[in-house]
Short mmCIF file of C-alpha atoms in Angstrom, two decimals:
data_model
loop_
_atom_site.label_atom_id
_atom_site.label_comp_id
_atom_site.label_asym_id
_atom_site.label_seq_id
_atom_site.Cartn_x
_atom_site.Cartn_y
_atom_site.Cartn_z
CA UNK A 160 0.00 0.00 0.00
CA UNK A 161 1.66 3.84 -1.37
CA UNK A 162 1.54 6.06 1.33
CA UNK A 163 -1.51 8.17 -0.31
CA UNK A 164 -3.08 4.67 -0.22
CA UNK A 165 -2.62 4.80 3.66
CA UNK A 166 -3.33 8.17 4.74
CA UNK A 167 -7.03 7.80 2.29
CA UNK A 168 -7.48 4.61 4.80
CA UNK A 169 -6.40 6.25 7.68
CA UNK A 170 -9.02 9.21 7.17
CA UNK A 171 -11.32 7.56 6.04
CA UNK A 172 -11.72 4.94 9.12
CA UNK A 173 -11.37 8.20 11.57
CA UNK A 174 -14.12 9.88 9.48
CA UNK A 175 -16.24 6.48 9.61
CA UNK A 176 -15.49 6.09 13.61
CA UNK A 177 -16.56 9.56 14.18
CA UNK A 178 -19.15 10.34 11.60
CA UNK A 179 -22.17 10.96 13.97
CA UNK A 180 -19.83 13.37 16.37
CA UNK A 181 -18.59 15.46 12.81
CA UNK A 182 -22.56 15.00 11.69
CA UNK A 183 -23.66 16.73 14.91
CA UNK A 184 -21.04 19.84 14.76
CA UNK A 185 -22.46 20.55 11.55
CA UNK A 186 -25.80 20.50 12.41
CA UNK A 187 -24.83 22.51 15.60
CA UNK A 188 -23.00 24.96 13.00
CA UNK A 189 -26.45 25.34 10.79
CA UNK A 190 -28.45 25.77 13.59
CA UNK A 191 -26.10 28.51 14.93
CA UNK A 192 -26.33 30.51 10.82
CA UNK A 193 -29.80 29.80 11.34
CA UNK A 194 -30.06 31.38 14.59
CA UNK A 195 -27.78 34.24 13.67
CA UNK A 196 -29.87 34.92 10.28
CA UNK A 197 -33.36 34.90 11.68
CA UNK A 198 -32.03 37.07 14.37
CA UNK A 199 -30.55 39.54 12.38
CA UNK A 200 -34.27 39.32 10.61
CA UNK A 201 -36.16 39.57 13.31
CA UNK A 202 -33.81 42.96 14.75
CA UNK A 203 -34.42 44.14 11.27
CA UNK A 204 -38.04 43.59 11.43
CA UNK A 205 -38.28 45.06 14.91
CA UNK A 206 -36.18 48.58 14.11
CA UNK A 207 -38.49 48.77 10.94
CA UNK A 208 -41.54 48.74 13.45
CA UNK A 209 -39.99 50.99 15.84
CA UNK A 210 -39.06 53.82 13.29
CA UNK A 211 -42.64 53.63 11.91
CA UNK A 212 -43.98 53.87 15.13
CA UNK A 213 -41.67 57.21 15.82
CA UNK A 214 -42.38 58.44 11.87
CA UNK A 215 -46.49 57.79 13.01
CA UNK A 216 -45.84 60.08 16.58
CA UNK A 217 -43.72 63.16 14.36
CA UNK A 218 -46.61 63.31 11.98
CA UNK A 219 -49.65 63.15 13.99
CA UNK A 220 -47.33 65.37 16.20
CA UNK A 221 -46.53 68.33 13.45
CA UNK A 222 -49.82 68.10 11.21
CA UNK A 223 -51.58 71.29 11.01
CA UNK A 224 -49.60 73.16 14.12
CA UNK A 225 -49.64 76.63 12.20
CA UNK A 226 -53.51 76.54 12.37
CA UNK A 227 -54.02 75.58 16.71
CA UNK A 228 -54.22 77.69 19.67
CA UNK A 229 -51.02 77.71 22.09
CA UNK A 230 -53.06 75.51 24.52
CA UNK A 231 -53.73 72.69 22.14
CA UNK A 232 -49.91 72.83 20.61
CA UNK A 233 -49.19 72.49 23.96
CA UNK A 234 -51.30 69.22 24.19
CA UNK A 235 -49.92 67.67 20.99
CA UNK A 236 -46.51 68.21 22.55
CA UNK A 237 -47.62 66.29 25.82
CA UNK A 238 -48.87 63.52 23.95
CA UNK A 239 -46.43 63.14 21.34
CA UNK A 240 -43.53 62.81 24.49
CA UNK A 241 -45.92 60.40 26.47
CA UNK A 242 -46.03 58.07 23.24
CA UNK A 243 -42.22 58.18 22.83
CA UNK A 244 -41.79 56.94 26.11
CA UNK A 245 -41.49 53.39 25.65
CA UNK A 246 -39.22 54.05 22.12
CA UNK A 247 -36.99 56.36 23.80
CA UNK A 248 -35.73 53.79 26.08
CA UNK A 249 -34.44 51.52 23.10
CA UNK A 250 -31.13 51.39 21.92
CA UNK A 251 -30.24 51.38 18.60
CA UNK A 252 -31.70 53.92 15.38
CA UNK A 253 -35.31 53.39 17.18
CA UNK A 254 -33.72 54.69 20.26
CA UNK A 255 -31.84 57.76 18.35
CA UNK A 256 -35.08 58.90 16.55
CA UNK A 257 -36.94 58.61 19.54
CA UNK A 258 -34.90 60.49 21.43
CA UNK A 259 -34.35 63.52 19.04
CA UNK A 260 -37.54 63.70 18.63
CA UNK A 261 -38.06 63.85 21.91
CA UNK A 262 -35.12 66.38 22.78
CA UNK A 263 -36.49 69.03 19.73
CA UNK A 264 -39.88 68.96 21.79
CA UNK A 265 -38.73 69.21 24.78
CA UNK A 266 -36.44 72.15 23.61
CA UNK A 267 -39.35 73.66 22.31
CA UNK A 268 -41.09 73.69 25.79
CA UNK A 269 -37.68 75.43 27.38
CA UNK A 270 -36.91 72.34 29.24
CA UNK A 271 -33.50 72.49 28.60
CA UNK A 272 -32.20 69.83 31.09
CA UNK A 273 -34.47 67.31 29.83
CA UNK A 274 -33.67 67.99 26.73
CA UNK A 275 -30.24 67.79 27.22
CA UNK A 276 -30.52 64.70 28.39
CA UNK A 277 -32.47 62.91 25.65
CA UNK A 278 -29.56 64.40 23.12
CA UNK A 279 -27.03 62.59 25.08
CA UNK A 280 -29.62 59.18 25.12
CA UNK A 281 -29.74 60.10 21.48
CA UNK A 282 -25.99 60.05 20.82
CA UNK A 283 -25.46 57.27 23.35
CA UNK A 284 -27.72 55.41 21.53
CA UNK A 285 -25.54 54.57 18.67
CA UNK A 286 -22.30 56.78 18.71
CA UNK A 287 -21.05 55.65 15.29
CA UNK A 288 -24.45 57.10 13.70
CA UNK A 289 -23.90 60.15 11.49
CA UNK A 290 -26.27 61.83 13.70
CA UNK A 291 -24.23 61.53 16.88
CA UNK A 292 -22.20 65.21 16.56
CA UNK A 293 -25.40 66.47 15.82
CA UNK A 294 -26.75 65.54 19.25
CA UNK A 295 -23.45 66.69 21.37
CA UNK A 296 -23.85 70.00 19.39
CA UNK A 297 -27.75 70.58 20.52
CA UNK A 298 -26.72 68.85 24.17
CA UNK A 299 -24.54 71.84 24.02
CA UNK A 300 -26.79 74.45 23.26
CA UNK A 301 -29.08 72.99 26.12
CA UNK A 302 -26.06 73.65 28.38
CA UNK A 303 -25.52 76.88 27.71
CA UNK A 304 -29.41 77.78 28.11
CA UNK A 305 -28.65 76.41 31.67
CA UNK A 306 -25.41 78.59 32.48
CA UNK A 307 -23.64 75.24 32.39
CA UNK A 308 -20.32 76.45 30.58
CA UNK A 309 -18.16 73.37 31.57
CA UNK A 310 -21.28 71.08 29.77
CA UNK A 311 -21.20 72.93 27.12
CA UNK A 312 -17.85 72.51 26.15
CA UNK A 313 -17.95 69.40 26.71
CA UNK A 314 -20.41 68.86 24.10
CA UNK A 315 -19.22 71.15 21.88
CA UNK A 316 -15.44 69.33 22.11
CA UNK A 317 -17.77 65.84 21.63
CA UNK A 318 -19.19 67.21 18.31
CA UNK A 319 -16.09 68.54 16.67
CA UNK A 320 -14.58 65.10 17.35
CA UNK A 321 -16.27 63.77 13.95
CA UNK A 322 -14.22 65.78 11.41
CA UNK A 323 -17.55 64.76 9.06
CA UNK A 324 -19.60 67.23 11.38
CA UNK A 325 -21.59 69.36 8.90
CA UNK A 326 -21.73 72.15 11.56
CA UNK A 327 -18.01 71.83 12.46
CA UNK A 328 -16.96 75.75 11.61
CA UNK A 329 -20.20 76.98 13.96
CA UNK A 330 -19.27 74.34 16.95
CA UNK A 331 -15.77 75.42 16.97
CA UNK A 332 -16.66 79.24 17.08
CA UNK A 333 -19.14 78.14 19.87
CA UNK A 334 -16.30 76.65 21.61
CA UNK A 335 -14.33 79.35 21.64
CA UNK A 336 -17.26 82.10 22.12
CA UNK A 337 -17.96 79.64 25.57
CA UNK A 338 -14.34 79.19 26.29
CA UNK A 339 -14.36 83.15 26.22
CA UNK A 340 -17.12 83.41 28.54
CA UNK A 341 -15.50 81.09 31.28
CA UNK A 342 -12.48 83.22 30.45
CA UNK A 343 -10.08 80.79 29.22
CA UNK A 344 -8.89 83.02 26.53
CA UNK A 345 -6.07 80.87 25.43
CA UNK A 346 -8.45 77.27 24.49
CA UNK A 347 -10.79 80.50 22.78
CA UNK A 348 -8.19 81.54 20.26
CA UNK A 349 -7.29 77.94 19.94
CA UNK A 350 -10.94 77.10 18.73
CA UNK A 351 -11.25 80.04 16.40
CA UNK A 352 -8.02 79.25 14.98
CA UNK A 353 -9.00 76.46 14.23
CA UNK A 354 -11.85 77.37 12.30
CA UNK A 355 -9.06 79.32 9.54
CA UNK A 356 -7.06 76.00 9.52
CA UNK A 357 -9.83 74.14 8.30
CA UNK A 358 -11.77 76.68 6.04
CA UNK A 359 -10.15 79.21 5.51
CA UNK A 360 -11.92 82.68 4.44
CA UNK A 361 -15.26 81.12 5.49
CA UNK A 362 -17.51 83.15 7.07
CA UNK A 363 -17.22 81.56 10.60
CA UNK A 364 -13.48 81.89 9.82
CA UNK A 365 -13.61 85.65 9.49
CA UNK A 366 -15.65 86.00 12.62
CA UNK A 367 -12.98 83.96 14.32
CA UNK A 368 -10.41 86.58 13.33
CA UNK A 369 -12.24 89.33 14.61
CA UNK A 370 -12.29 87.78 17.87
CA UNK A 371 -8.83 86.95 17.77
CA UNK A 372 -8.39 90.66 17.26
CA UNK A 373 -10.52 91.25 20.18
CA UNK A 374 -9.19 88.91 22.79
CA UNK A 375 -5.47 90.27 21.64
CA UNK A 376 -6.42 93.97 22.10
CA UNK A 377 -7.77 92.76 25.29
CA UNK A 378 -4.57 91.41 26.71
CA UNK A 379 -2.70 94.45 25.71
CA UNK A 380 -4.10 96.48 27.26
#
């Protein structure tokens, strides 16, 4: 017998000994693909519900507001945050929709703290979403409605993390304007410098500068 003769024998008596133990770890292996596919599926299914559900709330929310009294705007906004209760405690897009949704309303009431704090759910919710720097940024403004200068740096420094940031030149001047405010002059000029390094000439750029001038005519004197 060649020694390609032997080692065919050889595997094939080890796969006829243990043909029912090799049969079952790839049935356990389907079941697992099955598992992981109807899963995925059912997640699927289950976001696709929840955004509906939030889509649903924003409409019945925002239809016809320019034609209701104060009081009854006042009522959709009550029940639209009662029925985004339950969503706004998901993770996941659901739980980012929710939760903006949420935050703009409660905004729009002047509860700033609360609203601050569904912006952060909102970002916390799924951090690698594009909408993410979006949510620091308005967490921001939320802080600075409260007098909370060291939160809204914070959120401000969160947003301008994502170099993708549509809003990047305004967040950065924000940074500063707040960093000028708390009187930390030196992080101020570093934000609005930043603001010429990255877009040069723009119009949030040449406000920068004239701050810049400021703050240095400032010091001299």
């Amino acid at each position: 017998m060649s020694n390609e003769e032997e080692k065919t024998s050889v595997l094939g008596k080890f796969l006829e000994k243990n043909i029912k133990v090799i049969g079952g770890l790839i049935a356990v292996l389907i079941v697992f693909v099955i598992v992981a596919v109807v899963g995925s599926s059912i997640k699927t299914k289950a976001a696709e519900k929840g955004l509906s559900q939030v889509d649903a709330i924003e409409y019945t929310f925002k239809k016809d507001v320019d034609d209701i009294s104060a009081e009854d705007f006042k009522a959709k906004q009550d029940a639209a945050l009662s029925e985004l209760e339950a969503l706004a405690s998901k993770g996941g897009i659901v739980g980012v929709r929710a939760n903006m949704l949420k935050a703009e309303i409660l905004f729009e009431q002047k509860n700033y703290d609360a609203s601050r704090s569904a912006w952060l759910k909102a970002a916390d919710a799924k951090k690698s979403a594009y909408t993410a720097p979006l949510c620091y940024y308005n967490a921001a403004i939320c802080s600075e409605n409260l007098n909370d200068l060291e939160g809204a740096v914070s959120g401000y420094e969160k947003a301008i993390s994502s170099k993708d940031f549509y809003l990047i030149d305004h967040a950065y001047f924000s940074l500063g304007r707040v960093n000028e405010a708390k009187g930390d002059l030196e992080k101020a000029v570093a934000a609005y410098e930043k603001i010429e390094a990255i877009h040069s000439g723009s119009r949030w750029a040449n406000l920068a500068k004239d701050r810049i001038i400021a703050i240095n005519s400032t010091k001299a004197e």
